[in-house]
Amino acid sequence: MIGSAYSTSGDVHVQATYNGAEISNGPVTTTVTDVIPMAGQLPVPAQDELVLFETTTDITGQIPVTVTVTGGTLFFTQFRMNYTGFTRERQRTDPAAPIDPDDSDTYNWVVTVPPDSYYSDPNFNTVESDGILNLTKNGEPWTWRVNVGGLLGDWTYPINNGETVVFDFFVDPAKVVLVAPT
């Protein structure tokens, strides 16, 4: 679970479930500050690893998530997961000749980070969605970031002290990669 947590005193506590299983019920890394910032005014991007948990690669599609926050504000951004891609680079076939991207005879693809070590976003972001659907806050529909324009990426969702947010998080089966292609 990626994001950041802010409090005016003490730790932010997060109780969270993912696909019906509890993944957190305690304090997360918290920045203590005099004033809790607004979502669009965070001093740094909300990219802390707040909760680590295990799931399996066969759990894909719309995954139900519940997050309850006490003690401050949680700015939730996304989930990142292993097995959601891989990294590869071109390697020259002839050490004396440069790589020509238009000529596949000048290079081979080499996997530099295998799928089990790759850590990424498990869905493709669009202008319409960052993978979060059916969003509610305290039991009421919650529309967040209506006018994002052409912005892509994961949006930051502020969850304040005492609030519970429920949503479906999309894990795209096409992005779950168990073996890198050769």
Coordinates of C-alpha atoms in Angstrom, one line a residue:
M1 CA 0.0 0.0 0.0
I2 CA 1.6 3.2 -1.2
G3 CA 0.9 6.7 0.1
S4 CA 1.8 8.9 3.1
A5 CA 0.4 9.6 6.5
Y6 CA 0.4 12.9 8.5
S7 CA -0.6 13.6 12.0
T8 CA -0.3 16.6 14.4
S9 CA 0.7 14.2 17.2
G10 CA 1.5 10.5 17.2
D11 CA 1.0 7.8 14.7
V12 CA -1.7 7.3 12.1
H13 CA -3.3 3.9 12.4
V14 CA -4.7 2.1 9.4
Q15 CA -7.1 -0.8 9.4
A16 CA -7.3 -2.2 5.9
T17 CA -8.6 -5.2 4.1
Y18 CA -7.7 -6.5 0.6
N19 CA -10.0 -9.1 -1.0
G20 CA -11.6 -9.7 2.4
A21 CA -8.3 -10.4 4.3
E22 CA -6.9 -8.0 6.9
I23 CA -3.6 -6.5 5.6
S24 CA -3.2 -3.8 8.3
N25 CA -4.4 -3.0 11.8
G26 CA -1.9 -0.7 13.4
P27 CA 0.4 2.3 13.0
V28 CA 2.0 3.2 9.7
T29 CA 5.0 5.5 9.0
T30 CA 3.8 8.9 9.9
T31 CA 5.1 12.5 9.4
V32 CA 4.2 14.6 12.5
T33 CA 3.6 18.2 11.5
D34 CA 1.9 21.3 12.9
V35 CA -0.6 21.4 10.0
I36 CA -1.8 18.4 7.9
P37 CA -1.4 19.4 4.2
M38 CA -4.1 19.3 1.6
A39 CA -3.9 16.5 -1.1
G40 CA -2.7 18.9 -3.8
Q41 CA -0.1 20.5 -1.5
L42 CA 1.9 17.6 -0.1
P43 CA 5.5 18.6 0.5
V44 CA 6.6 15.3 -1.2
P45 CA 4.7 12.8 -3.4
A46 CA 2.7 10.3 -1.5
Q47 CA 5.0 7.3 -2.3
D48 CA 5.9 5.7 1.1
E49 CA 5.5 2.0 1.5
L50 CA 2.9 2.0 4.3
V51 CA 1.7 -1.6 4.4
L52 CA 3.4 -4.7 3.0
F53 CA 1.3 -7.8 2.5
E54 CA 1.1 -10.9 0.4
T55 CA -1.5 -12.1 -2.1
T56 CA -1.3 -14.5 -5.0
T57 CA -0.9 -13.9 -8.7
D58 CA -4.2 -15.6 -9.5
I59 CA -6.2 -12.8 -7.6
T60 CA -6.9 -10.4 -10.4
G61 CA -9.9 -8.2 -11.6
Q62 CA -11.8 -5.9 -9.3
I63 CA -10.5 -6.5 -5.8
P64 CA -12.5 -5.1 -2.8
V65 CA -10.6 -2.9 -0.5
T66 CA -11.6 -1.2 2.8
V67 CA -9.4 1.4 4.6
T68 CA -10.2 3.0 8.0
V69 CA -7.9 5.7 9.4
T70 CA -7.5 7.1 12.9
G71 CA -5.0 9.5 14.4
G72 CA -4.4 11.7 11.3
T73 CA -4.8 11.7 7.6
L74 CA -3.7 9.0 5.1
F75 CA -3.0 10.0 1.5
F76 CA -3.6 6.7 -0.3
T77 CA -2.1 6.6 -3.8
Q78 CA -2.0 3.0 -5.1
F79 CA -0.9 -0.6 -4.5
R80 CA 2.3 -1.8 -6.1
M81 CA 3.0 -5.4 -6.7
N82 CA 5.6 -7.9 -7.7
Y83 CA 4.9 -9.9 -10.8
T84 CA 3.4 -6.9 -12.5
G85 CA 5.8 -6.7 -15.4
F86 CA 9.6 -6.9 -15.9
T87 CA 12.5 -4.8 -17.0
R88 CA 14.6 -5.6 -20.0
E89 CA 17.1 -3.7 -22.1
R90 CA 18.8 -4.1 -25.5
Q91 CA 22.2 -5.7 -25.5
R92 CA 24.5 -5.3 -28.6
T93 CA 25.0 -8.4 -30.7
D94 CA 28.3 -7.0 -31.9
P95 CA 30.3 -5.1 -29.2
A96 CA 31.9 -3.0 -31.9
A97 CA 28.7 -1.9 -33.5
P98 CA 26.1 0.5 -32.1
I99 CA 22.5 -0.6 -31.5
D100 CA 20.1 0.4 -34.2
P101 CA 16.5 0.2 -32.7
D102 CA 15.2 -0.3 -36.2
D103 CA 17.4 -3.3 -36.9
S104 CA 16.8 -6.2 -34.6
D105 CA 20.0 -7.9 -35.8
T106 CA 22.0 -5.3 -33.9
Y107 CA 20.6 -6.3 -30.5
N108 CA 19.1 -8.9 -28.2
W109 CA 16.6 -8.2 -25.5
V110 CA 18.0 -9.2 -22.1
V111 CA 15.8 -9.3 -19.0
T112 CA 17.5 -7.2 -16.3
V113 CA 14.8 -7.4 -13.6
P114 CA 12.8 -10.7 -13.6
P115 CA 9.0 -10.7 -12.8
D116 CA 9.4 -11.9 -9.2
S117 CA 11.6 -8.9 -8.4
Y118 CA 9.7 -6.3 -10.5
Y119 CA 7.6 -4.0 -8.4
S120 CA 5.0 -1.8 -10.3
D121 CA 1.5 -0.6 -10.8
P122 CA -0.8 -3.6 -11.5
N123 CA -3.1 -1.7 -13.9
F124 CA -2.9 0.8 -16.8
N125 CA -3.9 4.3 -15.9
T126 CA -6.2 6.3 -18.2
V127 CA -7.7 9.8 -18.0
E128 CA -10.9 8.1 -16.8
S129 CA -9.5 5.8 -14.2
D130 CA -6.5 5.0 -12.1
G131 CA -7.8 1.6 -11.3
I132 CA -10.1 2.6 -8.4
L133 CA -13.8 2.1 -9.0
N134 CA -17.0 2.2 -6.8
L135 CA -15.5 4.6 -4.4
T136 CA -17.3 5.4 -1.2
K137 CA -16.4 7.4 1.9
N138 CA -18.3 6.6 5.2
G139 CA -20.9 4.7 3.2
E140 CA -21.7 7.5 0.7
P141 CA -20.5 7.6 -2.9
W142 CA -17.3 9.7 -3.2
T143 CA -16.3 11.4 -6.4
W144 CA -12.7 12.4 -6.2
R145 CA -10.8 14.3 -8.8
V146 CA -13.6 14.9 -11.2
N147 CA -11.8 17.3 -13.4
V148 CA -8.4 15.7 -14.0
G149 CA -8.2 16.8 -17.5
G150 CA -5.5 14.9 -19.4
L151 CA -3.7 13.8 -16.3
L152 CA -2.7 10.2 -16.2
G153 CA -1.3 8.3 -13.2
D154 CA -2.3 7.4 -9.7
W155 CA -4.4 10.0 -7.9
T156 CA -3.9 10.8 -4.2
Y157 CA -7.0 10.1 -2.0
P158 CA -7.1 11.8 1.4
I159 CA -8.7 9.7 4.1
N160 CA -9.1 11.7 7.3
N161 CA -9.2 10.7 10.9
G162 CA -12.3 8.6 11.6
E163 CA -13.2 8.0 7.9
T164 CA -13.7 4.7 6.2
V165 CA -13.2 4.4 2.4
V166 CA -14.3 1.4 0.4
F167 CA -13.4 0.8 -3.3
D168 CA -12.6 -1.8 -5.9
F169 CA -9.0 -1.9 -7.0
F170 CA -8.3 -3.3 -10.5
V171 CA -5.5 -5.8 -10.9
D172 CA -5.2 -6.3 -14.6
P173 CA -4.5 -9.9 -15.4
A174 CA -2.6 -8.8 -18.5
K175 CA -0.1 -7.1 -16.3
V176 CA 0.6 -10.1 -14.1
V177 CA 3.7 -11.6 -15.7
L178 CA 5.1 -14.8 -14.2
V179 CA 7.8 -15.5 -16.8
A180 CA 9.5 -12.9 -18.9
P181 CA 9.2 -13.5 -22.6
T182 CA 12.4 -14.6 -24.3

